[in-house]
CSV table of C-alpha atoms in Angstrom, one decimal:
chain,number,residue,atom,x,y,z
V,1113,MET,CA,-1.2,0.0,31.9
V,1114,LYS,CA,-4.2,-2.3,31.6
V,1115,SER,CA,-3.4,-6.0,30.9
V,1116,ILE,CA,-3.3,-6.8,27.2
V,1117,LYS,CA,-5.6,-9.7,26.8
V,1118,PRO,CA,-5.6,-12.3,24.0
V,1119,VAL,CA,-8.3,-12.3,21.2
V,1120,ILE,CA,-9.7,-14.9,18.9
V,1121,ILE,CA,-8.3,-14.4,15.4
V,1122,SER,CA,-9.0,-16.9,12.6
V,1123,GLY,CA,-10.2,-19.5,15.1
V,1124,ARG,CA,-7.3,-19.3,17.6
V,1125,GLU,CA,-6.5,-17.3,20.7
V,1126,VAL,CA,-3.5,-15.1,20.0
V,1127,HIS,CA,-1.9,-11.9,21.3
V,1128,PRO,CA,-3.8,-8.9,19.9
V,1129,ILE,CA,-0.8,-8.1,17.7
V,1130,ILE,CA,-1.0,-8.4,13.9
V,1131,GLU,CA,1.8,-7.8,11.5
V,1132,GLY,CA,0.8,-5.3,8.8
V,1133,GLY,CA,1.0,-6.7,5.3
V,1134,LYS,CA,3.3,-4.7,3.1
V,1135,GLY,CA,3.8,-5.4,-0.6
V,1136,VAL,CA,5.8,-5.7,-2.8
V,1137,ALA,CA,7.9,-8.4,-1.1
V,1138,VAL,CA,8.3,-6.3,2.1
V,1139,SER,CA,6.4,-8.5,4.5
V,1140,ASN,CA,7.2,-12.1,3.6
V,1141,GLY,CA,7.0,-15.6,4.8
V,1142,ARG,CA,10.0,-15.3,7.1
V,1143,SER,CA,8.6,-12.2,9.0
V,1144,ALA,CA,5.1,-13.7,9.0
V,1145,GLY,CA,6.3,-17.0,10.4
V,1146,ALA,CA,8.2,-15.2,13.2
V,1147,PHE,CA,5.1,-13.3,14.3
V,1148,ALA,CA,3.0,-16.4,14.3
V,1149,LYS,CA,5.7,-18.3,16.3
V,1150,ALA,CA,5.6,-15.4,18.9
V,1151,GLY,CA,1.8,-16.2,19.3
V,1152,CYS,CA,0.6,-13.4,17.1
V,1153,VAL,CA,-0.7,-13.0,13.5
V,1154,GLY,CA,1.9,-13.0,10.8
V,1155,THR,CA,1.0,-11.5,7.5
V,1156,PHE,CA,2.9,-12.0,4.2
V,1157,SER,CA,2.1,-9.9,1.2
V,1158,GLY,CA,0.3,-11.6,-1.7
V,1159,VAL,CA,1.1,-8.6,-4.0
V,1160,ASN,CA,4.0,-9.7,-6.2
V,1161,PRO,CA,5.7,-11.8,-3.6
V,1162,ASP,CA,9.1,-13.4,-4.3
V,1163,SER,CA,9.6,-16.9,-5.3
V,1164,TYR,CA,13.0,-18.6,-5.1
V,1165,ASP,CA,15.5,-20.6,-7.2
V,1166,GLU,CA,17.1,-23.8,-6.0
V,1167,ASP,CA,19.8,-21.8,-4.1
V,1168,GLY,CA,17.2,-19.8,-2.2
V,1169,ASN,CA,17.8,-16.6,-4.2
V,1170,PRO,CA,14.7,-14.5,-5.3
V,1171,ILE,CA,13.8,-15.0,-8.9
V,1172,PRO,CA,13.8,-11.7,-10.7
V,1173,GLN,CA,10.3,-10.9,-12.1
V,1174,VAL,CA,11.4,-10.2,-15.7
V,1175,TYR,CA,8.6,-9.9,-18.3
V,1176,LYS,CA,9.5,-11.4,-21.6
V,1177,ASN,CA,6.3,-11.1,-23.7
V,1178,LYS,CA,5.6,-8.3,-26.1
V,1179,THR,CA,2.0,-7.5,-25.4
V,1180,ARG,CA,0.5,-6.1,-22.1
V,1181,LYS,CA,-2.0,-8.9,-22.0
V,1182,GLU,CA,0.7,-11.5,-22.3
V,1183,ARG,CA,2.8,-9.8,-19.6
V,1184,PHE,CA,-0.3,-9.6,-17.4
V,1185,GLU,CA,-0.5,-13.4,-17.5
V,1186,GLU,CA,3.2,-13.5,-16.5
V,1187,LEU,CA,2.4,-11.2,-13.6
V,1188,ILE,CA,-0.3,-13.5,-12.3
V,1189,ALA,CA,1.9,-16.6,-12.6
V,1190,TYR,CA,4.7,-14.9,-10.7
V,1191,ALA,CA,2.2,-13.8,-7.9
V,1192,ILE,CA,0.7,-17.2,-7.5
V,1193,GLU,CA,4.0,-19.0,-7.4
V,1194,GLY,CA,5.4,-16.4,-5.0
V,1195,GLY,CA,2.4,-16.5,-2.7
V,1196,ILE,CA,2.5,-20.2,-2.4
V,1197,ALA,CA,6.3,-20.0,-1.6
V,1198,GLN,CA,5.8,-17.4,1.1
V,1199,ALA,CA,2.9,-19.3,2.6
V,1200,ARG,CA,5.1,-22.4,3.0
V,1201,ILE,CA,7.9,-20.4,4.5
V,1202,ALA,CA,5.5,-18.7,7.0
V,1203,TYR,CA,3.9,-22.0,8.0
V,1204,GLU,CA,7.1,-23.8,8.6
V,1205,GLY,CA,8.5,-20.8,10.5
V,1206,SER,CA,5.5,-20.6,12.8
V,1207,ASP,CA,6.1,-24.0,14.5
V,1208,GLY,CA,2.3,-24.4,14.5
V,1209,ARG,CA,1.7,-21.4,16.6
V,1210,GLY,CA,-0.2,-18.2,16.0
V,1211,ARG,CA,-2.0,-17.5,12.7
V,1212,ILE,CA,-0.8,-16.9,9.1
V,1213,HIS,CA,-2.6,-14.3,7.0
V,1214,MET,CA,-2.1,-13.2,3.4
V,1215,ASN,CA,-2.5,-9.5,2.6
V,1216,THR,CA,-4.0,-8.6,-0.8
V,1217,LEU,CA,-5.0,-5.4,-2.6
V,1218,TRP,CA,-8.3,-5.5,-4.4
V,1219,GLU,CA,-7.2,-2.9,-6.9
V,1220,ALA,CA,-4.1,-4.9,-7.9
V,1221,GLY,CA,-4.2,-6.6,-11.2
V,1222,GLY,CA,-5.7,-10.1,-11.3
V,1223,THR,CA,-6.3,-10.1,-7.5
V,1224,GLU,CA,-9.2,-12.6,-7.6
V,1225,ARG,CA,-7.2,-15.0,-9.7
V,1226,VAL,CA,-4.1,-14.7,-7.5
V,1227,ILE,CA,-6.1,-15.3,-4.3
V,1228,HIS,CA,-7.7,-18.4,-5.8
V,1229,GLY,CA,-4.3,-19.6,-7.1
V,1230,VAL,CA,-2.5,-19.2,-3.8
V,1231,LEU,CA,-5.3,-20.6,-1.6
V,1232,GLU,CA,-5.6,-23.6,-3.9
V,1233,GLY,CA,-1.9,-24.2,-3.9
V,1234,ALA,CA,-1.3,-23.6,-0.2
V,1235,LYS,CA,-4.3,-25.3,1.3
V,1236,GLY,CA,-4.2,-25.5,5.1
V,1237,LEU,CA,-1.2,-23.1,5.3
V,1238,ILE,CA,-3.2,-19.8,5.3
V,1239,HIS,CA,-5.7,-19.0,8.0
V,1240,GLY,CA,-7.0,-15.6,6.8
V,1241,VAL,CA,-6.9,-13.2,3.9
V,1242,THR,CA,-6.8,-9.4,4.5
V,1243,CYS,CA,-8.0,-7.3,1.6
V,1244,GLY,CA,-8.1,-3.5,1.1
V,1245,ALA,CA,-7.5,-0.8,-1.5
V,1246,GLY,CA,-11.0,-0.8,-2.9
V,1247,MET,CA,-14.3,-2.4,-2.0
V,1248,PRO,CA,-13.7,-6.2,-2.0
V,1249,TYR,CA,-17.3,-7.4,-2.2
V,1250,LYS,CA,-16.3,-10.8,-3.5
V,1251,MET,CA,-13.8,-11.5,-0.8
V,1252,ALA,CA,-16.4,-13.2,1.5
V,1253,GLU,CA,-17.5,-15.6,-1.3
V,1254,ILE,CA,-13.9,-16.5,-2.2
V,1255,ALA,CA,-12.9,-17.1,1.4
V,1256,ALA,CA,-15.9,-19.4,1.9
V,1257,GLN,CA,-14.8,-21.6,-1.0
V,1258,TYR,CA,-11.6,-22.3,0.9
V,1259,ASN,CA,-12.9,-22.1,4.4
V,1260,VAL,CA,-10.5,-19.4,5.5
V,1261,TYR,CA,-11.3,-16.2,7.4
V,1262,TYR,CA,-11.5,-12.8,5.7
V,1263,TYR,CA,-10.6,-9.4,6.9
V,1264,PRO,CA,-11.7,-6.3,5.0
V,1265,ILE,CA,-9.7,-3.1,5.4
V,1266,VAL,CA,-12.0,-0.1,5.7
V,1267,SER,CA,-11.6,3.6,6.8
V,1268,SER,CA,-15.2,4.3,7.7
V,1269,MET,CA,-18.4,2.7,9.0
V,1270,ARG,CA,-20.1,3.5,5.7
V,1271,ALA,CA,-17.6,1.4,3.8
V,1272,PHE,CA,-18.1,-1.6,6.0
V,1273,ARG,CA,-21.8,-1.2,6.1
V,1274,ALA,CA,-21.9,-1.3,2.2
V,1275,LEU,CA,-19.7,-4.5,2.2
V,1276,TRP,CA,-21.9,-6.1,4.8
V,1277,LYS,CA,-25.2,-5.4,3.2
V,1278,ARG,CA,-24.1,-6.4,-0.3
V,1279,SER,CA,-22.1,-9.5,0.5
V,1280,TYR,CA,-20.6,-10.2,3.9
V,1281,SER,CA,-23.9,-10.9,5.7
V,1282,LYS,CA,-24.1,-14.1,3.6
V,1283,HIS,CA,-20.8,-15.4,4.9
V,1284,SER,CA,-20.7,-13.9,8.4
V,1285,ALA,CA,-19.2,-17.0,10.1
V,1286,LEU,CA,-15.9,-16.5,8.3
V,1287,LEU,CA,-15.6,-12.7,8.9
V,1288,GLY,CA,-12.6,-12.9,11.2
V,1289,GLY,CA,-12.3,-9.2,11.9
V,1290,VAL,CA,-12.7,-5.7,10.5
V,1291,VAL,CA,-9.5,-3.7,9.9
V,1292,TYR,CA,-9.9,0.0,10.5
V,1293,GLU,CA,-7.0,1.7,8.7
V,1294,ASP,CA,-6.5,5.3,9.7
V,1295,PRO,CA,-6.4,7.1,6.3
V,1296,TRP,CA,-4.2,9.9,7.7
V,1297,LYS,CA,-1.6,7.8,9.6
V,1298,ALA,CA,-1.2,4.5,7.8
V,1299,GLY,CA,1.7,3.9,5.4
V,1300,GLY,CA,1.1,3.0,1.7
V,1301,HIS,CA,-2.3,3.7,0.0
V,1302,ASN,CA,-5.0,5.2,2.1
V,1303,GLY,CA,-8.8,5.2,2.0
V,1304,LEU,CA,-9.6,8.8,2.1
V,1305,SER,CA,-13.0,9.6,0.7
V,1306,ASN,CA,-13.8,12.5,-1.5
V,1307,ALA,CA,-15.6,14.2,1.4
V,1308,GLU,CA,-12.4,14.0,3.6
V,1309,ARG,CA,-9.5,16.4,3.5
V,1310,TYR,CA,-6.0,14.9,3.5
V,1311,ASP,CA,-4.7,17.7,5.6
V,1312,GLU,CA,-7.4,17.5,8.3
V,1313,PRO,CA,-6.8,14.2,10.2
V,1314,GLN,CA,-9.6,12.9,12.4
V,1315,ASP,CA,-9.5,11.1,15.7
V,1316,PRO,CA,-9.9,7.4,15.0
V,1317,TYR,CA,-11.8,6.6,18.2
V,1318,PRO,CA,-15.2,7.9,17.2
V,1319,ARG,CA,-14.8,6.5,13.7
V,1320,VAL,CA,-14.0,3.0,15.2
V,1321,ALA,CA,-16.8,3.3,17.8
V,1322,GLU,CA,-19.2,4.0,14.9
V,1323,ILE,CA,-18.0,0.8,13.2
V,1324,ARG,CA,-18.5,-1.2,16.4
V,1325,LYS,CA,-22.0,0.2,16.9
V,1326,PHE,CA,-23.0,-1.0,13.5
V,1327,MET,CA,-21.3,-4.3,13.9
V,1328,ASN,CA,-23.2,-4.9,17.2
V,1329,SER,CA,-26.5,-4.0,15.5
V,1330,VAL,CA,-26.0,-6.9,13.1
V,1331,GLY,CA,-24.8,-9.5,15.6
V,1332,LEU,CA,-21.0,-9.1,15.2
V,1333,ASN,CA,-20.4,-8.2,18.9
V,1334,ASP,CA,-17.6,-10.8,19.2
V,1335,VAL,CA,-15.8,-10.1,16.0
V,1336,PRO,CA,-12.7,-8.0,16.7
V,1337,ILE,CA,-11.8,-4.7,15.2
V,1338,ILE,CA,-8.2,-4.4,14.2
V,1339,MET,CA,-6.8,-0.9,14.6
V,1340,ALA,CA,-4.2,-0.1,11.9
V,1341,GLY,CA,-2.3,3.0,11.1
V,1342,GLY,CA,-0.5,5.2,13.7
V,1343,VAL,CA,-0.1,2.3,16.2
V,1344,TRP,CA,3.3,2.4,17.9
V,1345,TYR,CA,3.1,1.9,21.6
V,1346,LEU,CA,0.1,0.1,23.1
V,1347,ARG,CA,0.3,2.4,26.1
V,1348,ASP,CA,-1.1,5.1,23.8
V,1349,TRP,CA,-4.2,3.0,23.2
V,1350,GLU,CA,-5.0,2.0,26.8
V,1351,GLU,CA,-8.5,3.6,26.7
V,1352,TRP,CA,-9.4,1.2,23.9
V,1353,LEU,CA,-8.8,-1.9,26.1
V,1354,ASP,CA,-11.8,-3.4,27.8
V,1355,ASN,CA,-13.9,-0.6,26.4
V,1356,PRO,CA,-17.5,-1.6,25.4
V,1357,GLU,CA,-17.6,1.2,22.8
V,1358,ILE,CA,-14.7,-0.5,21.0
V,1359,GLY,CA,-15.3,-4.1,21.9
V,1360,PRO,CA,-12.8,-6.9,21.2
V,1361,VAL,CA,-9.8,-5.2,19.6
V,1362,ALA,CA,-6.4,-6.0,18.2
V,1363,PHE,CA,-3.6,-3.8,16.8
V,1364,GLN,CA,-1.8,-3.9,13.5
V,1365,PHE,CA,1.8,-3.0,13.4
V,1366,GLY,CA,3.1,-2.0,10.0
V,1367,SER,CA,6.2,0.2,10.6
V,1368,ARG,CA,7.9,-1.2,13.7
V,1369,PRO,CA,8.4,-4.7,12.1
V,1370,LEU,CA,10.4,-3.1,9.3
V,1371,LEU,CA,13.4,-2.8,11.6
V,1372,THR,CA,13.6,-6.4,12.8
V,1373,GLN,CA,16.1,-9.1,11.9
V,1374,GLU,CA,13.4,-11.0,10.0
V,1375,SER,CA,12.4,-8.0,7.9
V,1376,PRO,CA,13.6,-8.5,4.3
V,1377,ILE,CA,14.1,-4.8,3.4
V,1378,PRO,CA,17.7,-3.8,2.6
V,1379,ASP,CA,19.9,-2.4,5.4
V,1380,SER,CA,20.1,1.0,3.6
V,1381,TRP,CA,16.4,1.3,3.9
V,1382,LYS,CA,16.5,0.3,7.6
V,1383,GLN,CA,19.2,2.9,8.3
V,1384,ARG,CA,17.2,5.6,6.5
V,1385,LEU,CA,14.1,4.8,8.6
V,1386,LEU,CA,16.2,5.1,11.8
V,1387,ASN,CA,17.0,8.7,11.0
V,1388,LEU,CA,13.6,10.1,10.0
V,1389,LYS,CA,12.2,13.3,11.5
V,1390,GLU,CA,8.6,14.1,12.1
V,1391,GLY,CA,7.1,15.3,8.8
V,1392,ASP,CA,9.4,13.2,6.7
V,1393,VAL,CA,6.5,11.0,5.7
V,1394,THR,CA,3.8,12.9,3.7
V,1395,LEU,CA,0.4,12.2,2.0
V,1396,ASN,CA,0.4,12.8,-1.7
V,1397,LYS,CA,-1.7,11.8,-4.7
V,1398,TYR,CA,0.9,10.9,-7.4
V,1399,SER,CA,0.1,7.1,-7.2
V,1400,PRO,CA,-1.2,5.6,-10.5
V,1401,THR,CA,-4.0,4.0,-8.4
V,1402,GLY,CA,-5.6,7.4,-7.9
V,1403,PHE,CA,-5.5,6.8,-4.1
V,1404,TYR,CA,-3.6,9.1,-1.7
V,1405,SER,CA,-0.5,7.4,-0.3
V,1406,SER,CA,1.9,8.0,2.5
V,1407,GLN,CA,5.6,7.8,1.6
V,1408,LEU,CA,9.0,9.0,2.5
V,1409,ASN,CA,9.6,12.6,1.2
V,1410,ASN,CA,12.7,11.7,-0.8
V,1411,ASP,CA,14.2,12.6,-4.2
V,1412,PHE,CA,11.7,10.3,-5.9
V,1413,LEU,CA,8.8,12.2,-4.4
V,1414,ARG,CA,10.4,15.6,-5.0
V,1415,GLU,CA,10.9,14.9,-8.6
V,1416,LEU,CA,7.2,14.0,-9.0
V,1417,GLY,CA,6.3,17.3,-7.4
V,1418,ASP,CA,8.7,19.3,-9.6
V,1419,ARG,CA,7.3,17.5,-12.7
V,1420,ALA,CA,3.7,18.4,-11.7
V,1421,ALA,CA,4.8,22.0,-11.0
V,1422,ARG,CA,6.1,22.4,-14.6
V,1423,GLN,CA,2.5,22.1,-15.9
V,1424,VAL,CA,0.3,24.4,-17.8
V,1425,PRO,CA,-3.1,24.3,-19.7
V,1426,PHE,CA,-2.4,24.2,-23.4
V,1427,ALA,CA,-4.1,24.0,-26.8
V,1428,ARG,CA,-2.8,23.5,-30.4
V,1429,LYS,CA,-4.6,26.6,-31.5
V,1430,PRO,CA,-5.1,29.9,-29.7
V,1431,THR,CA,-8.2,30.5,-27.6
V,1432,ASP,CA,-9.5,33.3,-25.6
V,1433,GLU,CA,-7.7,32.0,-22.5
V,1434,LEU,CA,-4.6,30.5,-24.2
V,1435,THR,CA,-2.8,33.1,-26.2
V,1436,GLY,CA,0.9,32.7,-25.4
V,1437,GLU,CA,2.7,30.9,-28.2
V,1438,VAL,CA,5.5,28.5,-27.3
V,1439,LYS,CA,7.7,26.3,-29.6
V,1440,VAL,CA,8.0,22.8,-28.2
V,1441,GLY,CA,10.1,19.8,-29.1
V,1442,ALA,CA,12.8,19.2,-31.7
V,1443,ARG,CA,10.4,20.2,-34.5
V,1444,GLY,CA,9.4,23.5,-32.7
V,1445,ARG,CA,5.7,22.8,-32.9
V,1446,SER,CA,3.5,25.6,-31.5
V,1447,ILE,CA,1.3,25.3,-28.5
V,1448,PHE,CA,-0.7,28.0,-26.8
V,1449,VAL,CA,-0.6,28.6,-23.1
V,1450,PRO,CA,-2.0,31.3,-20.7
V,1451,ALA,CA,-0.2,34.5,-21.5
V,1452,ASP,CA,0.9,34.9,-17.8
V,1453,LYS,CA,2.6,31.4,-18.0
V,1454,GLN,CA,4.4,31.9,-21.3
V,1455,ALA,CA,7.6,33.2,-19.6
V,1456,ASP,CA,7.5,30.3,-17.2
V,1457,VAL,CA,7.3,27.7,-20.0
V,1458,GLU,CA,10.1,29.3,-21.9
V,1459,GLY,CA,12.2,29.3,-18.8
V,1460,TRP,CA,11.6,25.6,-18.3
V,1461,ILE,CA,12.6,24.9,-21.8
V,1462,ALA,CA,15.7,27.1,-21.5
V,1463,ALA,CA,16.6,25.1,-18.3
V,1464,GLY,CA,16.6,21.8,-20.3
V,1465,TYR,CA,13.0,20.7,-19.7
V,1466,THR,CA,12.5,20.6,-23.4
V,1467,GLU,CA,10.0,17.8,-23.8
V,1468,GLY,CA,6.3,18.5,-23.5
V,1469,MET,CA,4.1,15.6,-22.4
V,1470,ARG,CA,0.4,15.8,-22.6
V,1471,THR,CA,-1.7,14.8,-19.6
V,1472,PRO,CA,-5.4,13.5,-19.6
V,1473,ASP,CA,-6.5,16.9,-18.2
V,1474,ASP,CA,-5.5,18.9,-21.3
V,1475,THR,CA,-2.4,20.2,-19.7
V,1476,MET,CA,1.2,19.7,-20.6
V,1477,ILE,CA,4.2,19.0,-18.3
V,1478,PHE,CA,7.8,19.7,-19.2
V,1479,VAL,CA,10.6,17.2,-18.5
V,1480,ASP,CA,14.1,16.7,-19.8
V,1481,PRO,CA,14.8,14.3,-22.7
V,1482,ASP,CA,16.0,11.5,-20.4
V,1483,ARG,CA,13.0,11.6,-18.2
V,1484,ALA,CA,10.6,11.7,-21.2
V,1485,GLN,CA,12.3,8.6,-22.6
V,1486,GLU,CA,12.1,6.8,-19.2
V,1487,ILE,CA,8.4,7.6,-18.9
V,1488,LEU,CA,7.6,6.4,-22.3
V,1489,ALA,CA,9.6,3.2,-21.8
V,1490,ASP,CA,7.9,2.5,-18.5
V,1491,GLN,CA,4.5,3.0,-20.0
V,1492,ALA,CA,5.3,0.7,-22.9
V,1493,GLY,CA,6.5,-2.0,-20.6
V,1494,CYS,CA,3.3,-2.1,-18.5
V,1495,MET,CA,2.5,-5.5,-17.2
V,1496,GLY,CA,-0.9,-4.7,-15.7
V,1497,CYS,CA,0.0,-4.7,-12.0
V,1498,LEU,CA,-3.1,-2.6,-11.2
V,1499,SER,CA,-6.7,-3.2,-12.1
V,1500,ALA,CA,-6.7,0.3,-13.6
V,1501,CYS,CA,-3.5,2.3,-14.0
V,1502,ALA,CA,-3.5,6.1,-14.6
V,1503,PHE,CA,0.2,6.1,-15.6
V,1504,SER,CA,0.0,3.5,-18.4
V,1505,ASN,CA,-3.9,3.6,-19.0
V,1506,TRP,CA,-4.0,-0.2,-18.6
V,1507,ALA,CA,-7.2,-1.7,-17.2
V,1508,ASP,CA,-8.2,-5.2,-16.4
V,1509,ASN,CA,-11.2,-5.2,-18.7
V,1510,GLU,CA,-12.1,-6.5,-22.2
V,1511,GLU,CA,-10.4,-3.5,-23.9
V,1512,ASN,CA,-7.4,-3.5,-21.5
V,1513,THR,CA,-7.6,0.3,-21.3
V,1514,THR,CA,-9.0,3.0,-19.0
V,1515,GLY,CA,-10.1,4.9,-22.1
V,1516,ARG,CA,-8.0,7.8,-20.9
V,1517,LEU,CA,-4.6,9.2,-22.0
V,1518,ALA,CA,-1.7,7.7,-20.1
V,1519,ASP,CA,-0.7,10.2,-17.4
V,1520,PRO,CA,3.0,11.2,-17.4
V,1521,ARG,CA,2.7,12.9,-14.0
V,1522,SER,CA,2.6,9.5,-12.3
V,1523,PHE,CA,5.0,6.5,-12.4
V,1524,CYS,CA,5.3,2.7,-12.8
V,1525,ILE,CA,4.6,1.5,-9.3
V,1526,GLN,CA,5.6,-2.1,-10.0
V,1527,LYS,CA,9.1,-1.0,-11.2
V,1528,THR,CA,9.9,1.2,-8.2
V,1529,LEU,CA,8.6,-1.1,-5.5
V,1530,GLN,CA,10.4,-4.1,-6.9
V,1531,ASP,CA,13.6,-2.0,-7.1
V,1532,ILE,CA,13.6,-0.7,-3.5
V,1533,ALA,CA,12.6,-4.1,-2.1
V,1534,HIS,CA,15.6,-5.7,-3.7
V,1535,GLY,CA,18.3,-3.3,-2.9
V,1536,GLY,CA,17.6,-0.3,-5.1
V,1537,SER,CA,18.1,3.4,-4.0
V,1538,VAL,CA,16.0,4.6,-1.1
V,1539,GLU,CA,16.2,8.1,-2.4
V,1540,ASN,CA,15.2,7.4,-5.9
V,1541,ASN,CA,12.4,5.0,-5.4
V,1542,LEU,CA,8.9,5.0,-3.8
V,1543,ALA,CA,9.4,4.3,-0.1
V,1544,PHE,CA,6.2,3.7,1.8
V,1545,ALA,CA,6.1,4.3,5.5
V,1546,GLY,CA,3.6,5.2,8.2
V,1547,HIS,CA,3.5,8.7,9.6
V,1548,ASN,CA,4.8,7.6,13.0
V,1549,ALA,CA,8.0,6.2,11.5
V,1550,PHE,CA,9.9,9.1,12.8
V,1551,LYS,CA,9.6,7.4,16.2
V,1552,PHE,CA,12.2,4.9,15.2
V,1553,ALA,CA,14.8,7.6,16.0
V,1554,ASP,CA,13.9,7.6,19.7
V,1555,ASP,CA,12.5,4.1,20.2
V,1556,PRO,CA,15.0,2.4,22.6
V,1557,LEU,CA,14.4,-1.0,21.1
V,1558,PHE,CA,15.9,0.0,17.8
V,1559,GLN,CA,19.0,2.0,18.8
V,1560,SER,CA,21.3,-0.9,18.5
V,1561,GLY,CA,20.2,-1.1,14.9
V,1562,ARG,CA,22.6,1.8,14.2
V,1563,ASN,CA,25.3,-0.8,14.6
V,1564,GLY,CA,23.5,-3.4,12.6
V,1565,GLN,CA,22.0,-5.2,15.6
V,1566,PHE,CA,18.3,-5.1,15.0
V,1567,PRO,CA,15.9,-6.8,17.4
V,1568,THR,CA,14.1,-10.0,16.4
V,1569,VAL,CA,10.4,-10.2,15.9
V,1570,ALA,CA,10.1,-12.1,19.2
V,1571,GLN,CA,11.9,-9.3,21.0
V,1572,LEU,CA,9.6,-6.7,19.4
V,1573,VAL,CA,6.5,-8.7,20.4
V,1574,ASP,CA,7.8,-8.9,24.0
V,1575,GLN,CA,8.3,-5.2,24.0
V,1576,ILE,CA,4.9,-4.4,22.6
V,1577,LEU,CA,3.2,-6.5,25.3
V,1578,THR,CA,4.7,-4.3,28.0
V,1579,GLY,CA,2.9,-1.4,26.4
V,1580,ASN,CA,6.1,0.1,25.1
């Protein structure tokens, strides 16, 4: 195993180990401070982070206003207050070592305002801002206002080249690194392009080498690339070390930190991760963001799949293609579906899936009355957590709408992520994880976790530095 050399991140020499930022409230100030104290980069999530009451308990993010726009303002206030709180915790826990970064999602609701609010309120506590889920052109300009480093998350050279030419070349001194996130292996939302198949993963090496070649062509030879997604043991990445085609490199760990003592996720979630098998994490496209995402194949995901499967094209009046008449709802209103699907629809209704819900694609899905009521309530309670939400049709624009029908095939992502992060069911909530999370089952470092004795972040870092 080659020696694992330090790199310069956000103006300081650190181990080439970066904690992956995981929102909502999954990577927090405590975990970030521990990584920094171990001489690495700790990352807390700036996406709906927790703030605390006088007794140190998380303050529930309850939305009291009646309109979406008013609740959107509540959301931003919660995020800024929580981000400042987590930055302080991280900084205090670091003992002045390592670096503290904040992770943000460009497509989250009010992201620009949140970044400004947190960086203003936590001056000197945050050394870098990581930003993905979209094309964060303005990130360089914002970082320059506060003299912090910025780290775009990309999944191709083309994406970084577009960011560089449009914006980043004007603020190159504060470009701390480029995060390459493998869109087939990383947990959470992934940056697959329309030209790439979700079921045909590509080797990250040539994709990262292509990024480095472009970076070198514009004078970014010494700016590190951060490999994210699919990183477990550094021994698997030995060919990347001291490699001129890759250049200075660091590695982001998203999944392994979940099973540390400092990780805030509930024990039920930790135990579930310890028992995963290969293939238990899958890519799907149910997210209201419109991005593919990697998550645990649990009851929550299966229900979304079943919901989408009970779907047919329909019309209110018969057409050449839609001739099968079906009576739907308490009033028995007629809809017309393909003749070869008529028996399927009638079977769904007979099985209790009596409520037809229209989608933006001129199809109808069938759910039971309780699920229909839940979907409608969640859509009505939208607080604008995304810049554009397919599920609720909220958009962070002047009209506050995407202009499309709300899509009942998706879900309220804010609701489910808040619930699982604060003790809710692992089976009945969205549970993000990287595709290598099945390796927890055989990783020697975590086996004592079956008895509740999880390693500390410091112990994890020591293990990573051995290559294992």
